[in-house]
Short mmCIF file of C-alpha atoms in Angstrom, two decimals:
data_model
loop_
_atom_site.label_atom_id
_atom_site.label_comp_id
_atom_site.label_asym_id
_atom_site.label_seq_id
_atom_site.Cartn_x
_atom_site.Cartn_y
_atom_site.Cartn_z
CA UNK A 3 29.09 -207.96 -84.00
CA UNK A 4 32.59 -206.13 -84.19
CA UNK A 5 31.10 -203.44 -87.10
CA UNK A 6 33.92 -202.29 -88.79
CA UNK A 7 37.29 -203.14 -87.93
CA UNK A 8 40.45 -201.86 -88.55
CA UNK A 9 44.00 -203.05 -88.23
CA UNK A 10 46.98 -201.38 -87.56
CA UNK A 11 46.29 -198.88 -85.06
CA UNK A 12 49.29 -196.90 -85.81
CA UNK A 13 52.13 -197.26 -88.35
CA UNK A 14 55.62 -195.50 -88.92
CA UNK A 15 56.65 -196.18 -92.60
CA UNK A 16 59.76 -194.32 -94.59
CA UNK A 17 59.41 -192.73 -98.38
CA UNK A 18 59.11 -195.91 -100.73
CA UNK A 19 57.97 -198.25 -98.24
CA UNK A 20 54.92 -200.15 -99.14
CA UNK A 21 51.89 -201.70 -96.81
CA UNK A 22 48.46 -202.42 -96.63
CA UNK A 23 45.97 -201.01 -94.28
CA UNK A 24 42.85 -203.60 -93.72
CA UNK A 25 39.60 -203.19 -93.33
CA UNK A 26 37.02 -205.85 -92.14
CA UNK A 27 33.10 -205.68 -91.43
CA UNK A 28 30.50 -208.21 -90.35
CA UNK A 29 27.90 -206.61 -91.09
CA UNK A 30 27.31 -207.48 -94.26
CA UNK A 31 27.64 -204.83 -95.86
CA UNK A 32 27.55 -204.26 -99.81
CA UNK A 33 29.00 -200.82 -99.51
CA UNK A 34 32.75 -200.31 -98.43
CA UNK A 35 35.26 -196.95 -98.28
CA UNK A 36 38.06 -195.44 -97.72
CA UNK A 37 38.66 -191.73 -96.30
CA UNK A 38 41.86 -190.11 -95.48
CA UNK A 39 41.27 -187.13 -92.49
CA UNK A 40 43.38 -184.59 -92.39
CA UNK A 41 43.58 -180.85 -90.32
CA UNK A 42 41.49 -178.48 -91.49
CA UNK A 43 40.65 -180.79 -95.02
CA UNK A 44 38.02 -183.02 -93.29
CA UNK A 45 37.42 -186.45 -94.42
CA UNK A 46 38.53 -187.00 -98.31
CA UNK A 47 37.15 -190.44 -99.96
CA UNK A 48 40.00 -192.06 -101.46
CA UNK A 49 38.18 -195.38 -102.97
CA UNK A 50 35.02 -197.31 -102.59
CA UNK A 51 33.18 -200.36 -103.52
CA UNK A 52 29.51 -201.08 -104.09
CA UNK A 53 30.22 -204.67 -103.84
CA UNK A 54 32.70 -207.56 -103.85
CA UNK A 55 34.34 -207.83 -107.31
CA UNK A 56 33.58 -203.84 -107.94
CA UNK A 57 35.92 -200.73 -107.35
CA UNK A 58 35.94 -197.00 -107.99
CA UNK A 59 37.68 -193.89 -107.17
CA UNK A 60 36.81 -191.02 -104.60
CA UNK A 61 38.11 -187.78 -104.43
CA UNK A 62 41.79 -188.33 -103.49
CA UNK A 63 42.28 -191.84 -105.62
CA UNK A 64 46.19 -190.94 -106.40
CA UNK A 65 48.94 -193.32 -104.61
CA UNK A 66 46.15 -195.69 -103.67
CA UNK A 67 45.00 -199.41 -104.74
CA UNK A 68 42.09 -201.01 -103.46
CA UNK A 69 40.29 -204.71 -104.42
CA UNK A 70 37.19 -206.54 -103.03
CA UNK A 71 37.48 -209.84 -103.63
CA UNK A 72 35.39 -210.71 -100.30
CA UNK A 73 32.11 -208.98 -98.87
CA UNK A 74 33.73 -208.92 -95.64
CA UNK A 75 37.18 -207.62 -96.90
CA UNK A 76 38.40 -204.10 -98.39
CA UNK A 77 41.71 -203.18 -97.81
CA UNK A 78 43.47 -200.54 -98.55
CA UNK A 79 47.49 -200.38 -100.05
CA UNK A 80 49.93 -197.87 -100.43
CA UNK A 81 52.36 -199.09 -102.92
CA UNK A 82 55.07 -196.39 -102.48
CA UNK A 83 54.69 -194.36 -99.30
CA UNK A 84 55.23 -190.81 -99.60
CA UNK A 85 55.38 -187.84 -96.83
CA UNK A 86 51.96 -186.24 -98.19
CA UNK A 87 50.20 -189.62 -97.27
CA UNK A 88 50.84 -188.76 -93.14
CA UNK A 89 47.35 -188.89 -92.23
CA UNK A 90 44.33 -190.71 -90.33
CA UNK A 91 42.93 -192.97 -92.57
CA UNK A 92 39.47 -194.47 -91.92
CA UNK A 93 36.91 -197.38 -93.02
CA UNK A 94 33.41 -196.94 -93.46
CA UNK A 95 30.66 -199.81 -94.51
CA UNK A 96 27.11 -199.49 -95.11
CA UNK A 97 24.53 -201.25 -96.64
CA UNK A 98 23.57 -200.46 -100.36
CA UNK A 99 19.75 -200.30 -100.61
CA UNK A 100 18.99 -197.22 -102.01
CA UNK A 101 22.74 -196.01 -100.19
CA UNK A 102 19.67 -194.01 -97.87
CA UNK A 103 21.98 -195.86 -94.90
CA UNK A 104 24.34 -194.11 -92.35
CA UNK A 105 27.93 -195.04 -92.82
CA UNK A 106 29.42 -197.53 -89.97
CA UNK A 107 33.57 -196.35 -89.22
CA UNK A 108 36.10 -197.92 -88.04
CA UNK A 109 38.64 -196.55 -85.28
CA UNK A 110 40.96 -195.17 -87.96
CA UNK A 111 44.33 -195.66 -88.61
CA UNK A 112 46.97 -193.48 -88.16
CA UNK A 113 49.96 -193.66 -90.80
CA UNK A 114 53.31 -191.61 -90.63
CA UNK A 115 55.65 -191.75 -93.33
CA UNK A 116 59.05 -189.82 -93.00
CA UNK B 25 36.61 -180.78 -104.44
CA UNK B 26 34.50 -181.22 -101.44
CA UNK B 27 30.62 -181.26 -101.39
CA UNK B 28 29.88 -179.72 -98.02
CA UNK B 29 31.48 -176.42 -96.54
CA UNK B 30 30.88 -176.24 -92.74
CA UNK B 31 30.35 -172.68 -90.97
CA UNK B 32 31.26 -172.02 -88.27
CA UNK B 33 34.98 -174.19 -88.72
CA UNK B 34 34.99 -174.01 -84.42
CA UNK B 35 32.30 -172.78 -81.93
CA UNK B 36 32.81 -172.37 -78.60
CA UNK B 37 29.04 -172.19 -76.02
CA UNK B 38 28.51 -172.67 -72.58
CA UNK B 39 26.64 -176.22 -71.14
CA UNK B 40 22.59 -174.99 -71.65
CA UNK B 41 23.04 -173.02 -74.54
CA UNK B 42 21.83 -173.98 -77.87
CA UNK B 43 24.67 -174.82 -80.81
CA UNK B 44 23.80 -174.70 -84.47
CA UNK B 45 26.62 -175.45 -87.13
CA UNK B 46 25.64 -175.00 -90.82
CA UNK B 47 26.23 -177.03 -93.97
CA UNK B 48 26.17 -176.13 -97.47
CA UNK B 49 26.59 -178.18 -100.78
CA UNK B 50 27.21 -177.98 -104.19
CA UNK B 51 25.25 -180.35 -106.38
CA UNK B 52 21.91 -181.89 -106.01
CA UNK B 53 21.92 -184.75 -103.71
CA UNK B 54 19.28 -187.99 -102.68
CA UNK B 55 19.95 -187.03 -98.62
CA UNK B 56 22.67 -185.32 -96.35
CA UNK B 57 23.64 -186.88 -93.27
CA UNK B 58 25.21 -185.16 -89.63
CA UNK B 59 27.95 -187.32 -88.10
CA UNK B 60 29.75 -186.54 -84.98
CA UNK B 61 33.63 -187.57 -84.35
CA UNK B 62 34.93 -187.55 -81.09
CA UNK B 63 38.34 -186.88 -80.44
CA UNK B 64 40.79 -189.97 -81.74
CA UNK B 65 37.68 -191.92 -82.88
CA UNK B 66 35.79 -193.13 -85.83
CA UNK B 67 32.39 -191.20 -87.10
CA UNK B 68 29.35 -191.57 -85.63
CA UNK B 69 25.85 -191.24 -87.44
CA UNK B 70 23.66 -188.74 -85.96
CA UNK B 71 20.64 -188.38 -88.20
CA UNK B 72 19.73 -188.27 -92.07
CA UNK B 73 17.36 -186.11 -93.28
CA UNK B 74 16.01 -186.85 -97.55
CA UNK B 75 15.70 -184.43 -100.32
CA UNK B 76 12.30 -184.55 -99.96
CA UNK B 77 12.12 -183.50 -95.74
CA UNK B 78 12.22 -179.91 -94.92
CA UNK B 79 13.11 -181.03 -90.80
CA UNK B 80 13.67 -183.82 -88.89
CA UNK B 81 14.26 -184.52 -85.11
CA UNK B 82 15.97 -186.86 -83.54
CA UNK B 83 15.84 -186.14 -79.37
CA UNK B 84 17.88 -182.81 -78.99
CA UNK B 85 19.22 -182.56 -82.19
CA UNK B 86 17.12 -180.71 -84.93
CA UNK B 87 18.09 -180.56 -88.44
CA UNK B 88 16.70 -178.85 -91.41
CA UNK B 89 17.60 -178.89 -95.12
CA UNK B 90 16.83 -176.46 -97.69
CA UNK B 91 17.14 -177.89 -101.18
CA UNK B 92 16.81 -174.68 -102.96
CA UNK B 93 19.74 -172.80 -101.27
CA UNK B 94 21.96 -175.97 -101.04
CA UNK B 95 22.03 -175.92 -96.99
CA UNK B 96 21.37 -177.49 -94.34
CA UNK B 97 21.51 -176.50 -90.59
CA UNK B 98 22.24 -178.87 -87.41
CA UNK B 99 20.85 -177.53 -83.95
CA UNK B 100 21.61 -178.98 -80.76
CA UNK B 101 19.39 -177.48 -78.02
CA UNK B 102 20.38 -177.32 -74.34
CA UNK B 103 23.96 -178.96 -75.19
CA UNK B 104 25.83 -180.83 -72.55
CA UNK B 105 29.66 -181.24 -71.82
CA UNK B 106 29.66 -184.26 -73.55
CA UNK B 107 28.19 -182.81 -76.65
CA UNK B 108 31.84 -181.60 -77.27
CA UNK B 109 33.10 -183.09 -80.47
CA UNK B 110 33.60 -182.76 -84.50
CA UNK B 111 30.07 -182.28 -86.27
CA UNK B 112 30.26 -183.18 -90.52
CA UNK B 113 27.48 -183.09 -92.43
CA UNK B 114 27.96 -185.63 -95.89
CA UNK B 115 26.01 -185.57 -99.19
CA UNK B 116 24.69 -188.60 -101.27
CA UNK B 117 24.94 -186.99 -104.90
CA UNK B 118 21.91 -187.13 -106.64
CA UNK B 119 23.45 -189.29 -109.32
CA UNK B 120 23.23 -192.13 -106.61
CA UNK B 121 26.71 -193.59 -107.26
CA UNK B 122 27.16 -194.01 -103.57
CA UNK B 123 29.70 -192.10 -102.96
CA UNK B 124 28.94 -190.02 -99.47
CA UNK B 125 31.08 -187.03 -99.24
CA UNK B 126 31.56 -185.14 -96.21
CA UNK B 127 32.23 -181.62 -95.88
CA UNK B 128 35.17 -179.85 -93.39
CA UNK B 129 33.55 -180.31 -90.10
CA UNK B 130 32.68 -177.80 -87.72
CA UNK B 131 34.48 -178.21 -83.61
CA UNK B 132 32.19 -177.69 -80.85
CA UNK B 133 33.10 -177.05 -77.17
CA UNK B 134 31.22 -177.04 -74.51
CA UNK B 135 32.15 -175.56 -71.27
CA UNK B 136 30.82 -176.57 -67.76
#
């Protein structure tokens, strides 16, 4: 099993440019997030899903769009990049029964926008 | 706002010595969990303790939780050099959306 993988590594972007950052697990996993990390702030959930077809907003939900249209699948898209967005952003899967289950992560990736 | 503030933010022990980082929260919660982050990588899950446990071991790692105060406490006896890393503790609210919010982390070093 990969767990939870994560693709770009690293990404440069300028004010108003859009992307996605993806997310994919094979673990089966019901439960999918996103987290942003940055200095001193720790990690900040920016969206989640309990399941494919179903979406809802963390703590930092602004500038953000997420779908689940796959188990597997939850990515993650910036739809105008702005400088406050600079940050670490990470996946994390884990199975829903009774959401008593640790949290797998991904490697994280780390977005500048300038 | 955040669930979990961290205390100490950065503690600094020699290789032997015992580490303990604190953790407290704001709202009732199902279970908190301790993750540890190593430098330039993802989390890790160390241990989760319930609402229900007062302490819970896990090899050198011993956590407690106090449900009345809102805290919990992570010890790490006789740490190692390779202990050295980012320690979060992260709450499952009570209201068992799913949501798992993690609190500001504290940074321990270990010197040889």
């Amino acid at each position: 099993n990969a767990g939870v993988t994560q693709t770009p590594k690293f990404q440069v972007l300028k004010t108003g440019q859009s992307m996605t950052l993806q997310c994919a697990q094979d673990m089966n996993h019901e439960y999918m997030s996103w987290y942003r990390q940055d200095p001193g702030m720790g990690l900040r959930l920016i969206h989640y899903s309990v399941g494919a077809g179903i979406t809802d907003q963390g703590e930092v939900p602004n500038g953000y769009n997420v779908s689940r249209s796959t188990t597997e699948d939850f990515p993650l898209r910036l739809l105008s990049a702005a400088p406050s967005q600079t940050s670490v952003y990470f996946c994390a899967s884990r199975t829903g029964q009774g959401f008593t289950s640790p949290l797998h992560f991904g490697n994280g990736t780390r977005l500048t926008v300038t | 706002s955040q669930q979990g503030e961290e205390d100490p933010q950065a503690l600094s022990i020699q290789e032997g010595e015992n580490a303990t980082m604190n953790c407290s929260y704001k709202t009732s919660i199902n279970n908190l969990q301790w993750y540890r982050q190593n430098s330039g990588r993802g989390l890790v899950h160390l241990i989760l303790i319930r609402s229900n446990e007062r302490e819970k071991h896990s090899g050198r790692l011993r956590v407690t939780l106090d449900t009345s105060k809102k805290s919990s406490s992570l010890l790490i006896t006789a740490s190692r050099a390779a202990d050295t890393a980012s320690y979060f503790c992260a709450t499952d609210a009570r209201s068992n959306t799913g949501k798992l919010i993690f609190g500001q982390g504290t940074t321990l070093q270990v010197k040889p």
